[in-house]
Amino acid sequence: MRKKIVVGNWKMNLLRDEGVLLVKNILKSKFNDKINVVLAPSFLHLYKVSKMTSSFKNITTSAQDCSSSTSNSLTGGVSVEMISSCGVKFVIIGHSERRSNFNETNIQLQAKVNMAISNKLNVIFCCGENIEKRKNKSYFDFLKNQITEGIFHLNAKQFSNVVIAYEPIWAIGSGNTASSFQAQEVHEFIRDLIKIRYNETVASNTSILYGGSCNNINAKELFSQKDIDGGLIGGASLSADNFVSIINSF
Ligand code: PGA
């Protein structure tokens, strides 16, 4: 049975005290404890947030990136071993903001995926098309390529540690959420790709999250789609009330 997962991607938001307060407020809220909640603060706050959540069995943490380098001579780099050593269980790889701002290619992302998987970190692998590709209907081919190059080299056992997040770029931070029809269509397409590459069991066990202006108003309808297993939440994860309400939308 695949897991229901809601991830809070804080991006470059929140000072340390603000992050601590947000986590405290999330922890004291009532929410559906069958949902796996993952908090993804900045590297600086990651250890603190991991410590704060360590006794909650359905709440864990994620890094927003990791290095693919095996060399320690990398000023500013953060290795998967460092991330794991802080009690962190996930890493987000391939977010469109990193692909565009840091020119991360599918092949570089593949190297990050390998590094994470071989060090027992679960991967939240992001894919998503821009508005041109949506309009000219080339998004299926584009997504297939991102997924094939980024994660389909993994064997089935390795792949069981991957969660996919479909995040159309045109929906991220824009308030322009994909309709439940648009999101479900792509999620079903991704699940079919997994079935073709691996098998039916692997496909039905893989969690596929939606991200892009998902909030407490639209989450219920999105999460009710048969191939949408949760969300990767940016802006709306910065308020405990909104985030908890999204978690409780299942
Ligand atoms: P958003 O961001 O919810 O603010 O649109 C989602 C994301 O980029 O992960």
PDB file of C-alpha atoms and ligand atoms in Angstrom:
ATOM      1  CA  MET A   1       0.000   0.000   0.000  1.00  0.00           C
ATOM      2  CA  ARG A   2       1.417   3.333  -0.971  1.00  0.00           C
ATOM      3  CA  LYS A   3       1.762   6.082   1.604  1.00  0.00           C
ATOM      4  CA  LYS A   4      -0.148   9.346   1.853  1.00  0.00           C
ATOM      5  CA  ILE A   5       2.431  12.086   2.265  1.00  0.00           C
ATOM      6  CA  VAL A   6       2.293  15.848   2.794  1.00  0.00           C
ATOM      7  CA  VAL A   7       5.603  17.701   2.517  1.00  0.00           C
ATOM      8  CA  GLY A   8       6.165  21.289   3.658  1.00  0.00           C
ATOM      9  CA  ASN A   9       8.822  22.845   1.432  1.00  0.00           C
ATOM     10  CA  TRP A  10       9.898  25.967   3.297  1.00  0.00           C
ATOM     11  CA  LYS A  11      12.285  27.017   0.498  1.00  0.00           C
ATOM     12  CA  MET A  12      14.354  30.044   1.660  1.00  0.00           C
ATOM     13  CA  ASN A  13      11.715  31.202   4.145  1.00  0.00           C
ATOM     14  CA  LEU A  14      11.678  31.582   7.942  1.00  0.00           C
ATOM     15  CA  LEU A  15      14.312  32.734  10.397  1.00  0.00           C
ATOM     16  CA  ARG A  16      15.294  30.212  13.040  1.00  0.00           C
ATOM     17  CA  ASP A  17      12.811  31.397  15.697  1.00  0.00           C
ATOM     18  CA  GLU A  18      10.004  31.551  13.145  1.00  0.00           C
ATOM     19  CA  GLY A  19      10.769  27.994  12.033  1.00  0.00           C
ATOM     20  CA  VAL A  20      10.806  26.738  15.633  1.00  0.00           C
ATOM     21  CA  LEU A  21       7.457  28.429  16.311  1.00  0.00           C
ATOM     22  CA  LEU A  22       5.943  26.948  13.167  1.00  0.00           C
ATOM     23  CA  VAL A  23       7.049  23.432  14.142  1.00  0.00           C
ATOM     24  CA  LYS A  24       5.738  23.891  17.709  1.00  0.00           C
ATOM     25  CA  ASN A  25       2.369  24.974  16.345  1.00  0.00           C
ATOM     26  CA  ILE A  26       2.223  22.053  13.913  1.00  0.00           C
ATOM     27  CA  LEU A  27       3.129  19.586  16.676  1.00  0.00           C
ATOM     28  CA  LYS A  28       0.435  20.819  19.014  1.00  0.00           C
ATOM     29  CA  SER A  29      -2.284  20.735  16.340  1.00  0.00           C
ATOM     30  CA  LYS A  30      -4.582  17.793  15.880  1.00  0.00           C
ATOM     31  CA  PHE A  31      -4.075  15.963  12.639  1.00  0.00           C
ATOM     32  CA  ASN A  32      -4.667  12.710  10.892  1.00  0.00           C
ATOM     33  CA  ASP A  33      -1.853  10.501  12.142  1.00  0.00           C
ATOM     34  CA  LYS A  34      -2.189   8.110   9.201  1.00  0.00           C
ATOM     35  CA  ILE A  35      -0.638  10.757   6.961  1.00  0.00           C
ATOM     36  CA  ASN A  36       3.143  10.961   6.714  1.00  0.00           C
ATOM     37  CA  VAL A  37       4.211  14.542   7.267  1.00  0.00           C
ATOM     38  CA  VAL A  38       7.622  15.697   6.051  1.00  0.00           C
ATOM     39  CA  LEU A  39       9.092  19.108   6.889  1.00  0.00           C
ATOM     40  CA  ALA A  40      11.771  20.507   4.568  1.00  0.00           C
ATOM     41  CA  PRO A  41      13.413  23.543   6.182  1.00  0.00           C
ATOM     42  CA  SER A  42      16.670  25.148   5.043  1.00  0.00           C
ATOM     43  CA  PHE A  43      19.895  23.293   5.824  1.00  0.00           C
ATOM     44  CA  LEU A  44      20.502  25.668   8.738  1.00  0.00           C
ATOM     45  CA  HIS A  45      17.270  24.682  10.490  1.00  0.00           C
ATOM     46  CA  LEU A  46      17.276  21.012   9.547  1.00  0.00           C
ATOM     47  CA  TYR A  47      18.991  19.566  12.612  1.00  0.00           C
ATOM     48  CA  LYS A  48      16.815  21.580  15.002  1.00  0.00           C
ATOM     49  CA  VAL A  49      13.596  20.569  13.242  1.00  0.00           C
ATOM     50  CA  SER A  50      14.704  16.924  13.145  1.00  0.00           C
ATOM     51  CA  LYS A  51      15.316  16.983  16.884  1.00  0.00           C
ATOM     52  CA  MET A  52      11.956  18.628  17.553  1.00  0.00           C
ATOM     53  CA  THR A  53      10.058  16.027  15.528  1.00  0.00           C
ATOM     54  CA  SER A  54      12.085  12.916  16.372  1.00  0.00           C
ATOM     55  CA  SER A  55       9.572  11.463  18.842  1.00  0.00           C
ATOM     56  CA  PHE A  56       6.633  11.794  16.403  1.00  0.00           C
ATOM     57  CA  LYS A  57       6.482   8.629  14.345  1.00  0.00           C
ATOM     58  CA  ASN A  58       4.586  10.064  11.384  1.00  0.00           C
ATOM     59  CA  ILE A  59       6.555  13.333  11.163  1.00  0.00           C
ATOM     60  CA  THR A  60       9.993  13.439   9.632  1.00  0.00           C
ATOM     61  CA  THR A  61      12.287  15.848   7.814  1.00  0.00           C
ATOM     62  CA  SER A  62      13.743  16.417   4.371  1.00  0.00           C
ATOM     63  CA  ALA A  63      16.651  18.380   2.964  1.00  0.00           C
ATOM     64  CA  GLN A  64      15.858  20.605  -0.020  1.00  0.00           C
ATOM     65  CA  ASP A  65      18.971  19.516  -1.921  1.00  0.00           C
ATOM     66  CA  CYS A  66      22.141  17.472  -1.548  1.00  0.00           C
ATOM     67  CA  SER A  67      25.525  17.355  -3.194  1.00  0.00           C
ATOM     68  CA  SER A  68      26.390  14.674  -5.726  1.00  0.00           C
ATOM     69  CA  SER A  69      30.079  15.112  -5.019  1.00  0.00           C
ATOM     70  CA  THR A  70      32.249  12.496  -3.355  1.00  0.00           C
ATOM     71  CA  SER A  71      34.977  15.042  -2.681  1.00  0.00           C
ATOM     72  CA  ASN A  72      35.101  16.998   0.578  1.00  0.00           C
ATOM     73  CA  SER A  73      36.739  19.894  -1.247  1.00  0.00           C
ATOM     74  CA  LEU A  74      33.462  21.597  -2.063  1.00  0.00           C
ATOM     75  CA  THR A  75      32.955  24.887  -0.278  1.00  0.00           C
ATOM     76  CA  GLY A  76      29.294  25.347   0.537  1.00  0.00           C
ATOM     77  CA  GLY A  77      28.416  21.756  -0.292  1.00  0.00           C
ATOM     78  CA  VAL A  78      26.272  19.523   1.929  1.00  0.00           C
ATOM     79  CA  SER A  79      26.713  15.771   1.593  1.00  0.00           C
ATOM     80  CA  VAL A  80      24.074  13.081   1.973  1.00  0.00           C
ATOM     81  CA  GLU A  81      26.060  11.659   4.900  1.00  0.00           C
ATOM     82  CA  MET A  82      25.800  15.007   6.708  1.00  0.00           C
ATOM     83  CA  ILE A  83      22.072  15.093   6.034  1.00  0.00           C
ATOM     84  CA  SER A  84      21.540  11.533   7.324  1.00  0.00           C
ATOM     85  CA  SER A  85      23.663  12.230  10.383  1.00  0.00           C
ATOM     86  CA  CYS A  86      21.088  14.843  11.441  1.00  0.00           C
ATOM     87  CA  GLY A  87      18.315  12.229  11.523  1.00  0.00           C
ATOM     88  CA  VAL A  88      16.862  13.401   8.199  1.00  0.00           C
ATOM     89  CA  LYS A  89      15.077  10.779   6.092  1.00  0.00           C
ATOM     90  CA  PHE A  90      14.336  12.516   2.769  1.00  0.00           C
ATOM     91  CA  VAL A  91      15.903  14.827   0.226  1.00  0.00           C
ATOM     92  CA  ILE A  92      14.099  16.826  -2.456  1.00  0.00           C
ATOM     93  CA  ILE A  93      15.884  16.452  -5.797  1.00  0.00           C
ATOM     94  CA  GLY A  94      15.045  18.177  -9.070  1.00  0.00           C
ATOM     95  CA  HIS A  95      12.860  21.023  -7.856  1.00  0.00           C
ATOM     96  CA  SER A  96      12.238  23.368 -10.802  1.00  0.00           C
ATOM     97  CA  GLU A  97      13.729  26.288  -8.852  1.00  0.00           C
ATOM     98  CA  ARG A  98      17.021  24.397  -8.622  1.00  0.00           C
ATOM     99  CA  ARG A  99      16.827  23.215 -12.217  1.00  0.00           C
ATOM    100  CA  SER A 100      16.404  26.814 -13.417  1.00  0.00           C
ATOM    101  CA  ASN A 101      18.497  28.822 -10.915  1.00  0.00           C
ATOM    102  CA  PHE A 102      21.350  26.345 -10.611  1.00  0.00           C
ATOM    103  CA  ASN A 103      21.161  24.874 -14.131  1.00  0.00           C
ATOM    104  CA  GLU A 104      20.745  21.366 -12.733  1.00  0.00           C
ATOM    105  CA  THR A 105      20.379  18.905 -15.600  1.00  0.00           C
ATOM    106  CA  ASN A 106      18.680  15.510 -15.588  1.00  0.00           C
ATOM    107  CA  ILE A 107      22.088  13.845 -15.635  1.00  0.00           C
ATOM    108  CA  GLN A 108      23.331  15.836 -12.641  1.00  0.00           C
ATOM    109  CA  LEU A 109      20.100  15.030 -10.848  1.00  0.00           C
ATOM    110  CA  GLN A 110      20.620  11.356 -11.611  1.00  0.00           C
ATOM    111  CA  ALA A 111      23.969  11.585  -9.800  1.00  0.00           C
ATOM    112  CA  LYS A 112      22.285  13.211  -6.775  1.00  0.00           C
ATOM    113  CA  VAL A 113      19.621  10.514  -6.792  1.00  0.00           C
ATOM    114  CA  ASN A 114      22.308   7.815  -6.787  1.00  0.00           C
ATOM    115  CA  MET A 115      24.157   9.480  -3.964  1.00  0.00           C
ATOM    116  CA  ALA A 116      21.001   9.762  -1.857  1.00  0.00           C
ATOM    117  CA  ILE A 117      19.751   6.240  -2.520  1.00  0.00           C
ATOM    118  CA  SER A 118      23.102   4.610  -1.860  1.00  0.00           C
ATOM    119  CA  ASN A 119      23.180   6.411   1.489  1.00  0.00           C
ATOM    120  CA  LYS A 120      19.662   5.311   2.443  1.00  0.00           C
ATOM    121  CA  LEU A 121      17.988   8.689   2.043  1.00  0.00           C
ATOM    122  CA  ASN A 122      14.522   8.644   0.490  1.00  0.00           C
ATOM    123  CA  VAL A 123      14.216  10.844  -2.582  1.00  0.00           C
ATOM    124  CA  ILE A 124      11.376  13.227  -3.394  1.00  0.00           C
ATOM    125  CA  PHE A 125      11.990  13.601  -7.123  1.00  0.00           C
ATOM    126  CA  CYS A 126      10.327  16.631  -8.732  1.00  0.00           C
ATOM    127  CA  CYS A 127       9.221  16.950 -12.323  1.00  0.00           C
ATOM    128  CA  GLY A 128       7.029  19.467 -14.093  1.00  0.00           C
ATOM    129  CA  GLU A 129       6.556  21.332 -17.330  1.00  0.00           C
ATOM    130  CA  ASN A 130       6.502  25.062 -18.072  1.00  0.00           C
ATOM    131  CA  ILE A 131       3.540  26.906 -19.535  1.00  0.00           C
ATOM    132  CA  GLU A 132       4.766  26.646 -23.159  1.00  0.00           C
ATOM    133  CA  LYS A 133       4.987  22.880 -22.935  1.00  0.00           C
ATOM    134  CA  ARG A 134       1.548  22.754 -21.372  1.00  0.00           C
ATOM    135  CA  LYS A 135       0.108  24.931 -24.151  1.00  0.00           C
ATOM    136  CA  ASN A 136       1.743  23.083 -27.043  1.00  0.00           C
ATOM    137  CA  LYS A 137       0.842  19.753 -25.453  1.00  0.00           C
ATOM    138  CA  SER A 138       4.408  18.457 -25.364  1.00  0.00           C
ATOM    139  CA  TYR A 139       4.274  17.982 -21.590  1.00  0.00           C
ATOM    140  CA  PHE A 140       3.853  14.206 -21.612  1.00  0.00           C
ATOM    141  CA  ASP A 141       7.073  13.706 -23.606  1.00  0.00           C
ATOM    142  CA  PHE A 142       8.885  16.261 -21.483  1.00  0.00           C
ATOM    143  CA  LEU A 143       7.852  14.645 -18.188  1.00  0.00           C
ATOM    144  CA  LYS A 144       8.678  11.190 -19.491  1.00  0.00           C
ATOM    145  CA  ASN A 145      12.179  12.384 -20.305  1.00  0.00           C
ATOM    146  CA  GLN A 146      12.700  14.050 -16.911  1.00  0.00           C
ATOM    147  CA  ILE A 147      11.584  10.901 -15.107  1.00  0.00           C
ATOM    148  CA  THR A 148      13.423   8.451 -17.353  1.00  0.00           C
ATOM    149  CA  GLU A 149      16.734  10.315 -17.091  1.00  0.00           C
ATOM    150  CA  GLY A 150      16.375  11.208 -13.419  1.00  0.00           C
ATOM    151  CA  ILE A 151      15.174   7.993 -11.759  1.00  0.00           C
ATOM    152  CA  PHE A 152      14.408   5.120 -14.146  1.00  0.00           C
ATOM    153  CA  HIS A 153      17.995   3.825 -14.035  1.00  0.00           C
ATOM    154  CA  LEU A 154      17.263   2.632 -10.463  1.00  0.00           C
ATOM    155  CA  ASN A 155      16.383  -1.000  -9.878  1.00  0.00           C
ATOM    156  CA  ALA A 156      13.002  -1.806  -8.327  1.00  0.00           C
ATOM    157  CA  LYS A 157      14.381  -2.109  -4.792  1.00  0.00           C
ATOM    158  CA  GLN A 158      16.126   1.259  -5.039  1.00  0.00           C
ATOM    159  CA  PHE A 159      13.045   2.783  -6.638  1.00  0.00           C
ATOM    160  CA  SER A 160      10.955   1.827  -3.593  1.00  0.00           C
ATOM    161  CA  ASN A 161      12.742   4.712  -1.820  1.00  0.00           C
ATOM    162  CA  VAL A 162      11.522   7.284  -4.338  1.00  0.00           C
ATOM    163  CA  VAL A 163       8.483   9.552  -4.055  1.00  0.00           C
ATOM    164  CA  ILE A 164       7.605  11.539  -7.175  1.00  0.00           C
ATOM    165  CA  ALA A 165       6.276  15.094  -7.010  1.00  0.00           C
ATOM    166  CA  TYR A 166       4.534  16.470 -10.081  1.00  0.00           C
ATOM    167  CA  GLU A 167       4.918  20.241  -9.934  1.00  0.00           C
ATOM    168  CA  PRO A 168       3.865  22.125 -13.057  1.00  0.00           C
ATOM    169  CA  ILE A 169       6.075  25.229 -13.116  1.00  0.00           C
ATOM    170  CA  TRP A 170       3.149  27.427 -14.133  1.00  0.00           C
ATOM    171  CA  ALA A 171       1.358  26.466 -10.915  1.00  0.00           C
ATOM    172  CA  ILE A 172       4.221  27.018  -8.459  1.00  0.00           C
ATOM    173  CA  GLY A 173       3.719  30.109  -6.315  1.00  0.00           C
ATOM    174  CA  SER A 174       1.326  31.542  -8.906  1.00  0.00           C
ATOM    175  CA  GLY A 175      -2.029  30.828  -7.281  1.00  0.00           C
ATOM    176  CA  ASN A 176      -2.843  29.102 -10.568  1.00  0.00           C
ATOM    177  CA  THR A 177      -3.308  25.536  -9.286  1.00  0.00           C
ATOM    178  CA  ALA A 178      -3.655  22.701 -11.766  1.00  0.00           C
ATOM    179  CA  SER A 179      -7.240  21.520 -11.856  1.00  0.00           C
ATOM    180  CA  SER A 180      -7.845  18.125 -10.299  1.00  0.00           C
ATOM    181  CA  PHE A 181      -8.423  16.838 -13.848  1.00  0.00           C
ATOM    182  CA  GLN A 182      -5.074  18.209 -15.103  1.00  0.00           C
ATOM    183  CA  ALA A 183      -3.186  16.846 -12.098  1.00  0.00           C
ATOM    184  CA  GLN A 184      -4.869  13.422 -12.147  1.00  0.00           C
ATOM    185  CA  GLU A 185      -4.196  13.086 -15.883  1.00  0.00           C
ATOM    186  CA  VAL A 186      -0.455  13.528 -15.333  1.00  0.00           C
ATOM    187  CA  HIS A 187      -0.332  11.397 -12.178  1.00  0.00           C
ATOM    188  CA  GLU A 188      -2.010   8.535 -14.031  1.00  0.00           C
ATOM    189  CA  PHE A 189       0.454   8.981 -16.894  1.00  0.00           C
ATOM    190  CA  ILE A 190       3.394   8.826 -14.448  1.00  0.00           C
ATOM    191  CA  ARG A 191       1.990   5.721 -12.766  1.00  0.00           C
ATOM    192  CA  ASP A 192       1.662   4.060 -16.190  1.00  0.00           C
ATOM    193  CA  LEU A 193       5.289   4.923 -16.959  1.00  0.00           C
ATOM    194  CA  ILE A 194       6.336   3.234 -13.717  1.00  0.00           C
ATOM    195  CA  LYS A 195       4.245   0.194 -14.593  1.00  0.00           C
ATOM    196  CA  ILE A 196       5.914  -0.084 -18.002  1.00  0.00           C
ATOM    197  CA  ARG A 197       9.425   0.422 -16.591  1.00  0.00           C
ATOM    198  CA  TYR A 198       8.987  -1.814 -13.505  1.00  0.00           C
ATOM    199  CA  ASN A 199       5.667  -3.582 -12.918  1.00  0.00           C
ATOM    200  CA  GLU A 200       2.141  -3.119 -11.608  1.00  0.00           C
ATOM    201  CA  THR A 201       3.118  -3.641  -7.959  1.00  0.00           C
ATOM    202  CA  VAL A 202       5.905  -1.061  -8.039  1.00  0.00           C
ATOM    203  CA  ALA A 203       3.553   1.381  -9.782  1.00  0.00           C
ATOM    204  CA  SER A 204       0.782   0.955  -7.259  1.00  0.00           C
ATOM    205  CA  ASN A 205       3.235   1.254  -4.340  1.00  0.00           C
ATOM    206  CA  THR A 206       4.776   4.545  -5.500  1.00  0.00           C
ATOM    207  CA  SER A 207       3.499   7.739  -3.896  1.00  0.00           C
ATOM    208  CA  ILE A 208       2.990  10.553  -6.400  1.00  0.00           C
ATOM    209  CA  LEU A 209       2.489  13.999  -4.872  1.00  0.00           C
ATOM    210  CA  TYR A 210       1.087  17.135  -6.453  1.00  0.00           C
ATOM    211  CA  GLY A 211       2.735  20.527  -5.911  1.00  0.00           C
ATOM    212  CA  GLY A 212       1.927  24.027  -7.185  1.00  0.00           C
ATOM    213  CA  SER A 213      -0.320  26.445  -5.276  1.00  0.00           C
ATOM    214  CA  CYS A 214      -1.889  23.582  -3.354  1.00  0.00           C
ATOM    215  CA  ASN A 215      -3.662  25.059  -0.346  1.00  0.00           C
ATOM    216  CA  ASN A 216      -6.279  24.362   2.327  1.00  0.00           C
ATOM    217  CA  ILE A 217      -9.085  25.254  -0.133  1.00  0.00           C
ATOM    218  CA  ASN A 218      -8.114  23.058  -3.097  1.00  0.00           C
ATOM    219  CA  ALA A 219      -6.271  20.179  -1.350  1.00  0.00           C
ATOM    220  CA  LYS A 220      -9.389  18.118  -0.647  1.00  0.00           C
ATOM    221  CA  GLU A 221     -10.398  17.872  -4.272  1.00  0.00           C
ATOM    222  CA  LEU A 222      -6.825  17.233  -5.472  1.00  0.00           C
ATOM    223  CA  PHE A 223      -6.198  14.552  -2.826  1.00  0.00           C
ATOM    224  CA  SER A 224      -9.457  12.790  -3.685  1.00  0.00           C
ATOM    225  CA  GLN A 225      -8.078  11.857  -7.139  1.00  0.00           C
ATOM    226  CA  LYS A 226      -7.120   8.217  -7.370  1.00  0.00           C
ATOM    227  CA  ASP A 227      -3.482   8.776  -8.354  1.00  0.00           C
ATOM    228  CA  ILE A 228      -2.743  11.767  -6.108  1.00  0.00           C
ATOM    229  CA  ASP A 229      -1.163  10.583  -2.875  1.00  0.00           C
ATOM    230  CA  GLY A 230      -0.516  13.913  -1.215  1.00  0.00           C
ATOM    231  CA  GLY A 231       1.203  17.211  -1.800  1.00  0.00           C
ATOM    232  CA  LEU A 232       4.468  19.110  -1.900  1.00  0.00           C
ATOM    233  CA  ILE A 233       3.399  22.368  -0.329  1.00  0.00           C
ATOM    234  CA  GLY A 234       5.364  25.630  -0.564  1.00  0.00           C
ATOM    235  CA  GLY A 235       3.674  28.893   0.494  1.00  0.00           C
ATOM    236  CA  ALA A 236       0.811  27.259   2.383  1.00  0.00           C
ATOM    237  CA  SER A 237       3.227  25.212   4.525  1.00  0.00           C
ATOM    238  CA  LEU A 238       4.469  28.369   6.243  1.00  0.00           C
ATOM    239  CA  SER A 239       1.307  28.721   8.321  1.00  0.00           C
ATOM    240  CA  ALA A 240       0.587  25.942  10.831  1.00  0.00           C
ATOM    241  CA  ASP A 241      -3.194  26.368  10.430  1.00  0.00           C
ATOM    242  CA  ASN A 242      -3.076  26.119   6.646  1.00  0.00           C
ATOM    243  CA  PHE A 243      -0.576  23.270   6.617  1.00  0.00           C
ATOM    244  CA  VAL A 244      -2.481  21.208   9.186  1.00  0.00           C
ATOM    245  CA  SER A 245      -5.701  21.843   7.310  1.00  0.00           C
ATOM    246  CA  ILE A 246      -4.027  20.511   4.128  1.00  0.00           C
ATOM    247  CA  ILE A 247      -2.862  17.409   6.041  1.00  0.00           C
ATOM    248  CA  ASN A 248      -6.430  16.912   7.227  1.00  0.00           C
ATOM    249  CA  SER A 249      -7.802  17.218   3.694  1.00  0.00           C
ATOM    250  CA  PHE A 250      -7.523  13.490   3.028  1.00  0.00           C
TER     251      PHE A 250
HETATM  252  P1  PGA B   1       3.827  26.532  -3.811  1.00  0.00           P
HETATM  253  O1  PGA B   1       5.230  25.794  -4.001  1.00  0.00           O
HETATM  254  O2  PGA B   1       2.959  25.619  -2.994  1.00  0.00           O
HETATM  255  O3  PGA B   1       4.145  27.806  -3.092  1.00  0.00           O
HETATM  256  O4  PGA B   1       3.252  26.759  -5.158  1.00  0.00           O
HETATM  257  C1  PGA B   1       5.311  24.417  -4.171  1.00  0.00           C
HETATM  258  C2  PGA B   1       6.743  24.028  -4.423  1.00  0.00           C
HETATM  259  O5  PGA B   1       7.437  24.734  -5.168  1.00  0.00           O
HETATM  260  O6  PGA B   1       7.235  23.019  -3.892  1.00  0.00           O
END
